[in-house]
Amino acid sequence: MGTVSTPANGLPAVHLVDGSLYVFRAWHSMPDEFLDAEGHPANAVHGYTRFLCELLERARPEHIAVAFDASLTSSFRNAIYPAYKANRELPPPDLERQFVQCRAVTEALGVHLMIDHSYEADDLIGSTVWNLRAEGWRSVIVSADKDFGQLLGEHDEQWDYARNLRWGPSGVFEKLGVHPHQVADYLALCGDSVDNIPGVPGIGAKTAAALLGHFGSLDALLERIDEVAFLRLRGAASCAAKLREHAGQARMCRRLTRIALDAPGASRADMLERQYRQVDQLDSLCEQLRFGAFTRSRLHALLR
């Protein structure tokens, strides 16, 4: 077993993994030569298992959770804006089956699983970050998704595992030009094509960052729209007109871009302790997924 990871500031760390991201990456990057015992494709679960083994071997986290999405059409955000993520196709049956298998591998490795039909993985992770910060824990969010920037407190960090890049709150500003507490406002202004969030037409990333740099928040910006036309900003008058016309849409978009902090994430660190008792469960999964000897030995080593 590893030990609780503590940085120089003395706060213990919990690792929170954006599981769906790494399943999709495996689905797109692994060759389709892997089949399970029933002859179904198993490339995504093989790739995801490699990723999770490597993460556990490298970080040796004693407190970890993996969050999965199960709310592509049932998120509370769909009720606010029916077109939310409407640009995304539902996973094909071959991938949907592998998502279930990836969740089974996660649990067999003694890793806490988080999934909900109303809240997304971002919300489950965000609520856990929020809950555990109050208990004196720092969070390491394993994901490349820019949305998570809004969650980073003074001692938290985000880890883009594939690129092996880590950053804290100052890294959010370097990447986006806004501070963590402004990320939801920033995305509400410039939109997010990945999630089909429209934002304010005609306002791009640089303009959104400049506006928030001046006004501080979306609320302050919309209260003081009259000042926008006088800013030293290219197309300032046109920008003011767009904000006036689309103020309601900007506020609606922020309800989509803001990560929920009241979702059913983990409320205590002990819920995220690794468990080391599930060898039988793991062996049957190895048979079902036709894992090779090397993968099986890695998995077994991680249960010791």
PDB file of C-alpha atoms in Angstrom:
ATOM      1  CA  MET A   1       0.000   0.000   0.000  1.00  0.00           C
ATOM      2  CA  GLY A   2       1.055   3.597  -0.602  1.00  0.00           C
ATOM      3  CA  THR A   3       0.779   6.396   1.862  1.00  0.00           C
ATOM      4  CA  VAL A   4      -1.446   9.449   1.927  1.00  0.00           C
ATOM      5  CA  SER A   5       0.114  11.934  -0.487  1.00  0.00           C
ATOM      6  CA  THR A   6       1.040  15.190   1.246  1.00  0.00           C
ATOM      7  CA  PRO A   7       2.795  18.104  -0.452  1.00  0.00           C
ATOM      8  CA  ALA A   8       5.006  20.693   1.235  1.00  0.00           C
ATOM      9  CA  ASN A   9       1.946  22.515   2.566  1.00  0.00           C
ATOM     10  CA  GLY A  10       1.080  19.426   4.614  1.00  0.00           C
ATOM     11  CA  LEU A  11      -2.424  18.882   3.210  1.00  0.00           C
ATOM     12  CA  PRO A  12      -3.282  15.286   2.267  1.00  0.00           C
ATOM     13  CA  ALA A  13      -4.364  14.737  -1.332  1.00  0.00           C
ATOM     14  CA  VAL A  14      -7.328  12.968  -2.888  1.00  0.00           C
ATOM     15  CA  HIS A  15      -7.194  12.065  -6.586  1.00  0.00           C
ATOM     16  CA  LEU A  16     -10.415  12.606  -8.560  1.00  0.00           C
ATOM     17  CA  VAL A  17     -10.456  11.131 -12.063  1.00  0.00           C
ATOM     18  CA  ASP A  18     -12.635  12.188 -14.991  1.00  0.00           C
ATOM     19  CA  GLY A  19     -13.243   8.577 -16.027  1.00  0.00           C
ATOM     20  CA  SER A  20     -15.360   9.105 -19.141  1.00  0.00           C
ATOM     21  CA  LEU A  21     -12.641  11.210 -20.767  1.00  0.00           C
ATOM     22  CA  TYR A  22     -10.150   8.351 -20.537  1.00  0.00           C
ATOM     23  CA  VAL A  23     -12.648   5.746 -21.768  1.00  0.00           C
ATOM     24  CA  PHE A  24     -13.361   7.869 -24.868  1.00  0.00           C
ATOM     25  CA  ARG A  25      -9.640   8.402 -25.440  1.00  0.00           C
ATOM     26  CA  ALA A  26      -9.031   4.647 -25.284  1.00  0.00           C
ATOM     27  CA  TRP A  27     -11.976   4.001 -27.622  1.00  0.00           C
ATOM     28  CA  HIS A  28     -10.482   6.342 -30.238  1.00  0.00           C
ATOM     29  CA  SER A  29      -6.818   5.389 -29.827  1.00  0.00           C
ATOM     30  CA  MET A  30      -6.726   1.630 -29.218  1.00  0.00           C
ATOM     31  CA  PRO A  31      -6.876  -0.771 -32.187  1.00  0.00           C
ATOM     32  CA  ASP A  32     -10.118  -2.723 -32.530  1.00  0.00           C
ATOM     33  CA  GLU A  33      -8.385  -6.103 -32.265  1.00  0.00           C
ATOM     34  CA  PHE A  34      -9.360  -6.617 -28.608  1.00  0.00           C
ATOM     35  CA  LEU A  35     -12.461  -8.761 -27.995  1.00  0.00           C
ATOM     36  CA  ASP A  36     -14.085  -9.968 -24.791  1.00  0.00           C
ATOM     37  CA  ALA A  37     -15.089 -13.581 -24.073  1.00  0.00           C
ATOM     38  CA  GLU A  38     -18.379 -13.081 -25.943  1.00  0.00           C
ATOM     39  CA  GLY A  39     -16.689 -11.655 -29.019  1.00  0.00           C
ATOM     40  CA  HIS A  40     -17.645  -8.031 -28.410  1.00  0.00           C
ATOM     41  CA  PRO A  41     -15.105  -5.205 -28.902  1.00  0.00           C
ATOM     42  CA  ALA A  42     -13.031  -4.529 -25.783  1.00  0.00           C
ATOM     43  CA  ASN A  43     -10.501  -1.952 -27.005  1.00  0.00           C
ATOM     44  CA  ALA A  44     -11.801   0.869 -24.774  1.00  0.00           C
ATOM     45  CA  VAL A  45     -11.778  -1.225 -21.610  1.00  0.00           C
ATOM     46  CA  HIS A  46      -8.265  -2.514 -22.376  1.00  0.00           C
ATOM     47  CA  GLY A  47      -6.980   1.034 -22.920  1.00  0.00           C
ATOM     48  CA  TYR A  48      -8.788   2.421 -19.877  1.00  0.00           C
ATOM     49  CA  THR A  49      -7.450  -0.419 -17.697  1.00  0.00           C
ATOM     50  CA  ARG A  50      -3.890   0.369 -18.805  1.00  0.00           C
ATOM     51  CA  PHE A  51      -4.437   4.027 -17.931  1.00  0.00           C
ATOM     52  CA  LEU A  52      -5.880   3.262 -14.502  1.00  0.00           C
ATOM     53  CA  CYS A  53      -3.106   0.769 -13.673  1.00  0.00           C
ATOM     54  CA  GLU A  54      -0.467   3.295 -14.641  1.00  0.00           C
ATOM     55  CA  LEU A  55      -2.110   6.053 -12.606  1.00  0.00           C
ATOM     56  CA  LEU A  56      -2.332   3.847  -9.516  1.00  0.00           C
ATOM     57  CA  GLU A  57       1.265   2.673  -9.946  1.00  0.00           C
ATOM     58  CA  ARG A  58       2.646   6.182 -10.376  1.00  0.00           C
ATOM     59  CA  ALA A  59       0.613   8.180  -7.871  1.00  0.00           C
ATOM     60  CA  ARG A  60      -0.004   5.386  -5.294  1.00  0.00           C
ATOM     61  CA  PRO A  61      -3.087   7.244  -4.042  1.00  0.00           C
ATOM     62  CA  GLU A  62      -4.720   5.951  -0.888  1.00  0.00           C
ATOM     63  CA  HIS A  63      -7.758   8.174  -1.500  1.00  0.00           C
ATOM     64  CA  ILE A  64      -9.152   8.169  -5.028  1.00  0.00           C
ATOM     65  CA  ALA A  65     -12.436   8.250  -6.918  1.00  0.00           C
ATOM     66  CA  VAL A  66     -13.317   7.901 -10.587  1.00  0.00           C
ATOM     67  CA  ALA A  67     -16.402   9.756 -11.822  1.00  0.00           C
ATOM     68  CA  PHE A  68     -18.336   8.626 -14.895  1.00  0.00           C
ATOM     69  CA  ASP A  69     -21.034  10.362 -16.913  1.00  0.00           C
ATOM     70  CA  ALA A  70     -24.423   8.703 -17.180  1.00  0.00           C
ATOM     71  CA  SER A  71     -26.443  11.830 -17.919  1.00  0.00           C
ATOM     72  CA  LEU A  72     -25.899  12.756 -21.567  1.00  0.00           C
ATOM     73  CA  THR A  73     -29.626  13.402 -22.038  1.00  0.00           C
ATOM     74  CA  SER A  74     -30.844  13.486 -18.422  1.00  0.00           C
ATOM     75  CA  SER A  75     -28.589  16.106 -16.791  1.00  0.00           C
ATOM     76  CA  PHE A  76     -30.294  18.944 -14.917  1.00  0.00           C
ATOM     77  CA  ARG A  77     -28.708  21.172 -17.593  1.00  0.00           C
ATOM     78  CA  ASN A  78     -30.914  19.608 -20.276  1.00  0.00           C
ATOM     79  CA  ALA A  79     -33.953  20.965 -18.428  1.00  0.00           C
ATOM     80  CA  ILE A  80     -32.419  24.462 -18.506  1.00  0.00           C
ATOM     81  CA  TYR A  81     -31.335  24.278 -22.157  1.00  0.00           C
ATOM     82  CA  PRO A  82     -32.631  21.293 -24.172  1.00  0.00           C
ATOM     83  CA  ALA A  83     -29.912  21.742 -26.813  1.00  0.00           C
ATOM     84  CA  TYR A  84     -27.183  21.218 -24.203  1.00  0.00           C
ATOM     85  CA  LYS A  85     -24.725  18.641 -25.632  1.00  0.00           C
ATOM     86  CA  ALA A  86     -27.214  17.935 -28.432  1.00  0.00           C
ATOM     87  CA  ASN A  87     -24.246  18.006 -30.823  1.00  0.00           C
ATOM     88  CA  ARG A  88     -22.946  14.786 -29.284  1.00  0.00           C
ATOM     89  CA  GLU A  89     -24.016  11.363 -30.485  1.00  0.00           C
ATOM     90  CA  LEU A  90     -24.976   8.774 -27.906  1.00  0.00           C
ATOM     91  CA  PRO A  91     -22.251   6.144 -27.456  1.00  0.00           C
ATOM     92  CA  PRO A  92     -22.792   3.149 -29.773  1.00  0.00           C
ATOM     93  CA  PRO A  93     -23.818  -0.095 -28.040  1.00  0.00           C
ATOM     94  CA  ASP A  94     -20.287  -1.511 -28.318  1.00  0.00           C
ATOM     95  CA  LEU A  95     -18.944   1.465 -26.346  1.00  0.00           C
ATOM     96  CA  GLU A  96     -21.857   1.604 -23.908  1.00  0.00           C
ATOM     97  CA  ARG A  97     -21.140  -2.027 -22.989  1.00  0.00           C
ATOM     98  CA  GLN A  98     -17.486  -1.138 -22.397  1.00  0.00           C
ATOM     99  CA  PHE A  99     -18.394   1.756 -20.124  1.00  0.00           C
ATOM    100  CA  VAL A 100     -20.109  -0.776 -17.860  1.00  0.00           C
ATOM    101  CA  GLN A 101     -17.002  -2.977 -17.997  1.00  0.00           C
ATOM    102  CA  CYS A 102     -14.717  -0.005 -17.211  1.00  0.00           C
ATOM    103  CA  ARG A 103     -16.811   0.756 -14.141  1.00  0.00           C
ATOM    104  CA  ALA A 104     -16.496  -2.903 -13.093  1.00  0.00           C
ATOM    105  CA  VAL A 105     -12.692  -2.793 -13.461  1.00  0.00           C
ATOM    106  CA  THR A 106     -12.591   0.401 -11.399  1.00  0.00           C
ATOM    107  CA  GLU A 107     -14.537  -1.177  -8.551  1.00  0.00           C
ATOM    108  CA  ALA A 108     -12.559  -4.438  -8.747  1.00  0.00           C
ATOM    109  CA  LEU A 109      -9.404  -2.397  -8.151  1.00  0.00           C
ATOM    110  CA  GLY A 110     -10.948  -1.057  -4.957  1.00  0.00           C
ATOM    111  CA  VAL A 111     -11.443   2.445  -6.356  1.00  0.00           C
ATOM    112  CA  HIS A 112     -14.506   4.460  -5.326  1.00  0.00           C
ATOM    113  CA  LEU A 113     -16.950   4.966  -8.200  1.00  0.00           C
ATOM    114  CA  MET A 114     -19.150   8.058  -8.643  1.00  0.00           C
ATOM    115  CA  ILE A 115     -22.027   8.146 -11.140  1.00  0.00           C
ATOM    116  CA  ASP A 116     -25.414   9.871 -11.244  1.00  0.00           C
ATOM    117  CA  HIS A 117     -28.223  10.331 -13.785  1.00  0.00           C
ATOM    118  CA  SER A 118     -28.940  13.983 -12.976  1.00  0.00           C
ATOM    119  CA  TYR A 119     -25.429  15.269 -12.369  1.00  0.00           C
ATOM    120  CA  GLU A 120     -22.382  14.958 -14.598  1.00  0.00           C
ATOM    121  CA  ALA A 121     -18.931  13.702 -13.626  1.00  0.00           C
ATOM    122  CA  ASP A 122     -17.789  17.351 -13.346  1.00  0.00           C
ATOM    123  CA  ASP A 123     -20.449  17.994 -10.710  1.00  0.00           C
ATOM    124  CA  LEU A 124     -19.630  14.855  -8.716  1.00  0.00           C
ATOM    125  CA  ILE A 125     -15.952  15.810  -8.734  1.00  0.00           C
ATOM    126  CA  GLY A 126     -16.703  19.457  -7.950  1.00  0.00           C
ATOM    127  CA  SER A 127     -18.902  18.607  -4.990  1.00  0.00           C
ATOM    128  CA  THR A 128     -16.263  16.223  -3.653  1.00  0.00           C
ATOM    129  CA  VAL A 129     -13.551  18.906  -3.992  1.00  0.00           C
ATOM    130  CA  TRP A 130     -15.789  21.342  -2.123  1.00  0.00           C
ATOM    131  CA  ASN A 131     -16.744  18.890   0.624  1.00  0.00           C
ATOM    132  CA  LEU A 132     -13.212  17.641   1.274  1.00  0.00           C
ATOM    133  CA  ARG A 133     -11.612  21.088   1.172  1.00  0.00           C
ATOM    134  CA  ALA A 134     -13.645  21.877   4.267  1.00  0.00           C
ATOM    135  CA  GLU A 135     -12.127  18.762   5.869  1.00  0.00           C
ATOM    136  CA  GLY A 136      -8.563  19.935   5.174  1.00  0.00           C
ATOM    137  CA  TRP A 137      -7.863  17.939   2.001  1.00  0.00           C
ATOM    138  CA  ARG A 138      -6.474  19.152  -1.291  1.00  0.00           C
ATOM    139  CA  SER A 139      -7.638  17.691  -4.599  1.00  0.00           C
ATOM    140  CA  VAL A 140      -5.749  16.497  -7.675  1.00  0.00           C
ATOM    141  CA  ILE A 141      -8.214  16.472 -10.581  1.00  0.00           C
ATOM    142  CA  VAL A 142      -7.051  14.055 -13.289  1.00  0.00           C
ATOM    143  CA  SER A 143      -8.441  15.474 -16.528  1.00  0.00           C
ATOM    144  CA  ALA A 144      -7.578  17.710 -19.483  1.00  0.00           C
ATOM    145  CA  ASP A 145     -10.997  19.426 -19.410  1.00  0.00           C
ATOM    146  CA  LYS A 146     -10.723  23.226 -19.058  1.00  0.00           C
ATOM    147  CA  ASP A 147     -14.042  23.395 -17.149  1.00  0.00           C
ATOM    148  CA  PHE A 148     -12.321  22.030 -14.036  1.00  0.00           C
ATOM    149  CA  GLY A 149     -10.265  25.217 -13.744  1.00  0.00           C
ATOM    150  CA  GLN A 150     -13.133  26.777 -11.803  1.00  0.00           C
ATOM    151  CA  LEU A 151     -12.653  24.250  -8.981  1.00  0.00           C
ATOM    152  CA  LEU A 152      -8.993  24.880  -8.209  1.00  0.00           C
ATOM    153  CA  GLY A 153      -8.401  26.350  -4.780  1.00  0.00           C
ATOM    154  CA  GLU A 154      -5.051  27.535  -3.467  1.00  0.00           C
ATOM    155  CA  HIS A 155      -3.654  24.023  -2.871  1.00  0.00           C
ATOM    156  CA  ASP A 156      -5.509  22.050  -5.569  1.00  0.00           C
ATOM    157  CA  GLU A 157      -4.111  21.065  -8.942  1.00  0.00           C
ATOM    158  CA  GLN A 158      -5.254  19.655 -12.232  1.00  0.00           C
ATOM    159  CA  TRP A 159      -3.274  16.898 -13.924  1.00  0.00           C
ATOM    160  CA  ASP A 160      -3.517  16.357 -17.669  1.00  0.00           C
ATOM    161  CA  TYR A 161      -2.301  12.790 -17.426  1.00  0.00           C
ATOM    162  CA  ALA A 162      -1.667  12.133 -21.136  1.00  0.00           C
ATOM    163  CA  ARG A 163       0.622  15.167 -21.441  1.00  0.00           C
ATOM    164  CA  ASN A 164       1.899  14.846 -17.864  1.00  0.00           C
ATOM    165  CA  LEU A 165       1.153  18.523 -17.245  1.00  0.00           C
ATOM    166  CA  ARG A 166       0.077  19.785 -13.824  1.00  0.00           C
ATOM    167  CA  TRP A 167      -1.133  23.236 -12.869  1.00  0.00           C
ATOM    168  CA  GLY A 168      -2.762  25.060 -10.004  1.00  0.00           C
ATOM    169  CA  PRO A 169      -4.864  28.250  -9.921  1.00  0.00           C
ATOM    170  CA  SER A 170      -2.170  30.383 -11.561  1.00  0.00           C
ATOM    171  CA  GLY A 171      -2.027  27.901 -14.441  1.00  0.00           C
ATOM    172  CA  VAL A 172      -5.716  28.538 -15.133  1.00  0.00           C
ATOM    173  CA  PHE A 173      -4.928  32.218 -15.660  1.00  0.00           C
ATOM    174  CA  GLU A 174      -2.004  31.340 -17.931  1.00  0.00           C
ATOM    175  CA  LYS A 175      -4.242  29.131 -20.071  1.00  0.00           C
ATOM    176  CA  LEU A 176      -7.470  31.148 -20.207  1.00  0.00           C
ATOM    177  CA  GLY A 177      -6.598  34.663 -19.061  1.00  0.00           C
ATOM    178  CA  VAL A 178      -9.060  34.493 -16.161  1.00  0.00           C
ATOM    179  CA  HIS A 179      -8.878  33.321 -12.560  1.00  0.00           C
ATOM    180  CA  PRO A 180     -10.595  30.119 -11.346  1.00  0.00           C
ATOM    181  CA  HIS A 181     -13.582  31.980  -9.857  1.00  0.00           C
ATOM    182  CA  GLN A 182     -14.178  33.586 -13.292  1.00  0.00           C
ATOM    183  CA  VAL A 183     -14.053  30.419 -15.440  1.00  0.00           C
ATOM    184  CA  ALA A 184     -17.831  29.760 -15.431  1.00  0.00           C
ATOM    185  CA  ASP A 185     -18.481  33.426 -16.369  1.00  0.00           C
ATOM    186  CA  TYR A 186     -15.813  33.256 -19.085  1.00  0.00           C
ATOM    187  CA  LEU A 187     -17.374  30.147 -20.671  1.00  0.00           C
ATOM    188  CA  ALA A 188     -20.838  31.713 -20.407  1.00  0.00           C
ATOM    189  CA  LEU A 189     -19.601  34.702 -22.430  1.00  0.00           C
ATOM    190  CA  CYS A 190     -17.545  33.016 -25.147  1.00  0.00           C
ATOM    191  CA  GLY A 191     -19.528  29.777 -25.217  1.00  0.00           C
ATOM    192  CA  ASP A 192     -18.281  26.212 -25.361  1.00  0.00           C
ATOM    193  CA  SER A 193     -18.770  24.396 -28.660  1.00  0.00           C
ATOM    194  CA  VAL A 194     -17.817  21.052 -27.070  1.00  0.00           C
ATOM    195  CA  ASP A 195     -20.962  21.186 -24.907  1.00  0.00           C
ATOM    196  CA  ASN A 196     -23.094  23.143 -27.421  1.00  0.00           C
ATOM    197  CA  ILE A 197     -23.249  26.199 -25.134  1.00  0.00           C
ATOM    198  CA  PRO A 198     -23.864  29.280 -27.313  1.00  0.00           C
ATOM    199  CA  GLY A 199     -22.457  32.065 -25.147  1.00  0.00           C
ATOM    200  CA  VAL A 200     -22.895  35.630 -26.427  1.00  0.00           C
ATOM    201  CA  PRO A 201     -22.696  35.785 -30.236  1.00  0.00           C
ATOM    202  CA  GLY A 202     -19.618  37.640 -31.427  1.00  0.00           C
ATOM    203  CA  ILE A 203     -17.732  37.488 -28.124  1.00  0.00           C
ATOM    204  CA  GLY A 204     -14.633  35.325 -28.344  1.00  0.00           C
ATOM    205  CA  ALA A 205     -12.188  34.063 -25.747  1.00  0.00           C
ATOM    206  CA  LYS A 206      -9.920  37.129 -25.730  1.00  0.00           C
ATOM    207  CA  THR A 207     -12.804  39.598 -25.438  1.00  0.00           C
ATOM    208  CA  ALA A 208     -14.423  37.530 -22.669  1.00  0.00           C
ATOM    209  CA  ALA A 209     -11.149  37.496 -20.719  1.00  0.00           C
ATOM    210  CA  ALA A 210     -10.654  41.244 -21.229  1.00  0.00           C
ATOM    211  CA  LEU A 211     -14.193  42.027 -20.048  1.00  0.00           C
ATOM    212  CA  LEU A 212     -13.803  39.910 -16.919  1.00  0.00           C
ATOM    213  CA  GLY A 213     -10.386  41.427 -16.288  1.00  0.00           C
ATOM    214  CA  HIS A 214     -12.051  44.839 -16.201  1.00  0.00           C
ATOM    215  CA  PHE A 215     -15.388  44.112 -14.507  1.00  0.00           C
ATOM    216  CA  GLY A 216     -14.458  41.068 -12.387  1.00  0.00           C
ATOM    217  CA  SER A 217     -17.639  39.058 -12.939  1.00  0.00           C
ATOM    218  CA  LEU A 218     -20.479  38.501 -15.390  1.00  0.00           C
ATOM    219  CA  ASP A 219     -22.960  40.088 -12.958  1.00  0.00           C
ATOM    220  CA  ALA A 220     -20.886  43.273 -12.645  1.00  0.00           C
ATOM    221  CA  LEU A 221     -20.422  43.375 -16.430  1.00  0.00           C
ATOM    222  CA  LEU A 222     -24.163  43.121 -17.110  1.00  0.00           C
ATOM    223  CA  GLU A 223     -24.953  45.733 -14.453  1.00  0.00           C
ATOM    224  CA  ARG A 224     -22.483  48.153 -16.085  1.00  0.00           C
ATOM    225  CA  ILE A 225     -23.025  47.449 -19.790  1.00  0.00           C
ATOM    226  CA  ASP A 226     -23.115  51.200 -20.490  1.00  0.00           C
ATOM    227  CA  GLU A 227     -19.391  51.359 -19.670  1.00  0.00           C
ATOM    228  CA  VAL A 228     -18.412  48.708 -22.218  1.00  0.00           C
ATOM    229  CA  ALA A 229     -18.638  51.024 -25.242  1.00  0.00           C
ATOM    230  CA  PHE A 230     -15.949  53.260 -23.713  1.00  0.00           C
ATOM    231  CA  LEU A 231     -13.404  50.506 -23.095  1.00  0.00           C
ATOM    232  CA  ARG A 232     -10.183  50.393 -25.101  1.00  0.00           C
ATOM    233  CA  LEU A 233     -11.390  47.238 -26.792  1.00  0.00           C
ATOM    234  CA  ARG A 234     -11.726  46.497 -30.486  1.00  0.00           C
ATOM    235  CA  GLY A 235     -15.379  46.740 -31.470  1.00  0.00           C
ATOM    236  CA  ALA A 236     -16.347  48.001 -27.999  1.00  0.00           C
ATOM    237  CA  ALA A 237     -19.634  49.617 -29.122  1.00  0.00           C
ATOM    238  CA  SER A 238     -20.709  46.494 -31.014  1.00  0.00           C
ATOM    239  CA  CYS A 239     -19.731  44.369 -27.990  1.00  0.00           C
ATOM    240  CA  ALA A 240     -21.923  46.482 -25.711  1.00  0.00           C
ATOM    241  CA  ALA A 241     -24.879  46.081 -28.083  1.00  0.00           C
ATOM    242  CA  LYS A 242     -24.442  42.294 -28.186  1.00  0.00           C
ATOM    243  CA  LEU A 243     -24.261  42.083 -24.406  1.00  0.00           C
ATOM    244  CA  ARG A 244     -27.398  44.187 -24.046  1.00  0.00           C
ATOM    245  CA  GLU A 245     -29.277  42.000 -26.529  1.00  0.00           C
ATOM    246  CA  HIS A 246     -28.082  38.683 -25.122  1.00  0.00           C
ATOM    247  CA  ALA A 247     -27.800  39.391 -21.375  1.00  0.00           C
ATOM    248  CA  GLY A 248     -30.477  36.812 -20.552  1.00  0.00           C
ATOM    249  CA  GLN A 249     -28.738  34.185 -22.659  1.00  0.00           C
ATOM    250  CA  ALA A 250     -25.408  34.902 -20.919  1.00  0.00           C
ATOM    251  CA  ARG A 251     -27.022  34.330 -17.512  1.00  0.00           C
ATOM    252  CA  MET A 252     -28.636  31.127 -18.777  1.00  0.00           C
ATOM    253  CA  CYS A 253     -25.307  29.918 -20.150  1.00  0.00           C
ATOM    254  CA  ARG A 254     -23.681  30.439 -16.771  1.00  0.00           C
ATOM    255  CA  ARG A 255     -26.202  28.035 -15.249  1.00  0.00           C
ATOM    256  CA  LEU A 256     -24.780  25.480 -17.703  1.00  0.00           C
ATOM    257  CA  THR A 257     -21.075  26.295 -17.312  1.00  0.00           C
ATOM    258  CA  ARG A 258     -21.005  26.489 -13.516  1.00  0.00           C
ATOM    259  CA  ILE A 259     -20.077  23.162 -11.933  1.00  0.00           C
ATOM    260  CA  ALA A 260     -22.595  22.159  -9.246  1.00  0.00           C
ATOM    261  CA  LEU A 261     -21.219  21.935  -5.710  1.00  0.00           C
ATOM    262  CA  ASP A 262     -24.290  20.257  -4.206  1.00  0.00           C
ATOM    263  CA  ALA A 263     -24.233  17.033  -6.236  1.00  0.00           C
ATOM    264  CA  PRO A 264     -24.019  13.625  -4.483  1.00  0.00           C
ATOM    265  CA  GLY A 265     -20.229  13.437  -4.460  1.00  0.00           C
ATOM    266  CA  ALA A 266     -18.190  12.049  -1.583  1.00  0.00           C
ATOM    267  CA  SER A 267     -18.816  13.895   1.672  1.00  0.00           C
ATOM    268  CA  ARG A 268     -15.903  12.385   3.635  1.00  0.00           C
ATOM    269  CA  ALA A 269     -12.368  11.364   2.727  1.00  0.00           C
ATOM    270  CA  ASP A 270     -12.774   7.884   4.220  1.00  0.00           C
ATOM    271  CA  MET A 271     -15.337   7.109   1.502  1.00  0.00           C
ATOM    272  CA  LEU A 272     -12.485   7.340  -1.017  1.00  0.00           C
ATOM    273  CA  GLU A 273     -10.022   4.987   0.665  1.00  0.00           C
ATOM    274  CA  ARG A 274      -8.720   2.249  -1.612  1.00  0.00           C
ATOM    275  CA  GLN A 275     -10.132  -1.189  -0.837  1.00  0.00           C
ATOM    276  CA  TYR A 276      -7.958  -4.282  -1.238  1.00  0.00           C
ATOM    277  CA  ARG A 277     -10.248  -7.286  -0.947  1.00  0.00           C
ATOM    278  CA  GLN A 278     -11.649  -8.141  -4.355  1.00  0.00           C
ATOM    279  CA  VAL A 279      -9.344 -10.726  -5.969  1.00  0.00           C
ATOM    280  CA  ASP A 280     -12.204 -13.082  -6.988  1.00  0.00           C
ATOM    281  CA  GLN A 281     -14.108 -10.258  -8.645  1.00  0.00           C
ATOM    282  CA  LEU A 282     -10.945  -9.236 -10.483  1.00  0.00           C
ATOM    283  CA  ASP A 283     -10.185 -12.774 -11.701  1.00  0.00           C
ATOM    284  CA  SER A 284     -13.626 -13.225 -13.219  1.00  0.00           C
ATOM    285  CA  LEU A 285     -13.302  -9.852 -14.981  1.00  0.00           C
ATOM    286  CA  CYS A 286      -9.900 -10.837 -16.377  1.00  0.00           C
ATOM    287  CA  GLU A 287     -11.505 -13.954 -17.865  1.00  0.00           C
ATOM    288  CA  GLN A 288     -14.478 -12.056 -19.257  1.00  0.00           C
ATOM    289  CA  LEU A 289     -12.281  -9.329 -20.807  1.00  0.00           C
ATOM    290  CA  ARG A 290      -9.558 -11.739 -21.966  1.00  0.00           C
ATOM    291  CA  PHE A 291      -6.768  -9.759 -20.372  1.00  0.00           C
ATOM    292  CA  GLY A 292      -3.261 -11.047 -21.066  1.00  0.00           C
ATOM    293  CA  ALA A 293      -0.810 -12.285 -18.442  1.00  0.00           C
ATOM    294  CA  PHE A 294       0.972  -8.924 -18.132  1.00  0.00           C
ATOM    295  CA  THR A 295      -2.233  -6.984 -17.461  1.00  0.00           C
ATOM    296  CA  ARG A 296      -3.399  -9.630 -14.976  1.00  0.00           C
ATOM    297  CA  SER A 297      -0.138  -9.437 -13.027  1.00  0.00           C
ATOM    298  CA  ARG A 298      -0.341  -5.616 -12.936  1.00  0.00           C
ATOM    299  CA  LEU A 299      -3.906  -5.762 -11.635  1.00  0.00           C
ATOM    300  CA  HIS A 300      -3.062  -8.311  -8.947  1.00  0.00           C
ATOM    301  CA  ALA A 301      -0.028  -6.314  -7.845  1.00  0.00           C
ATOM    302  CA  LEU A 302      -2.288  -3.298  -7.327  1.00  0.00           C
ATOM    303  CA  LEU A 303      -4.477  -5.234  -4.886  1.00  0.00           C
ATOM    304  CA  ARG A 304      -1.576  -5.967  -2.573  1.00  0.00           C
TER     305      ARG A 304
END
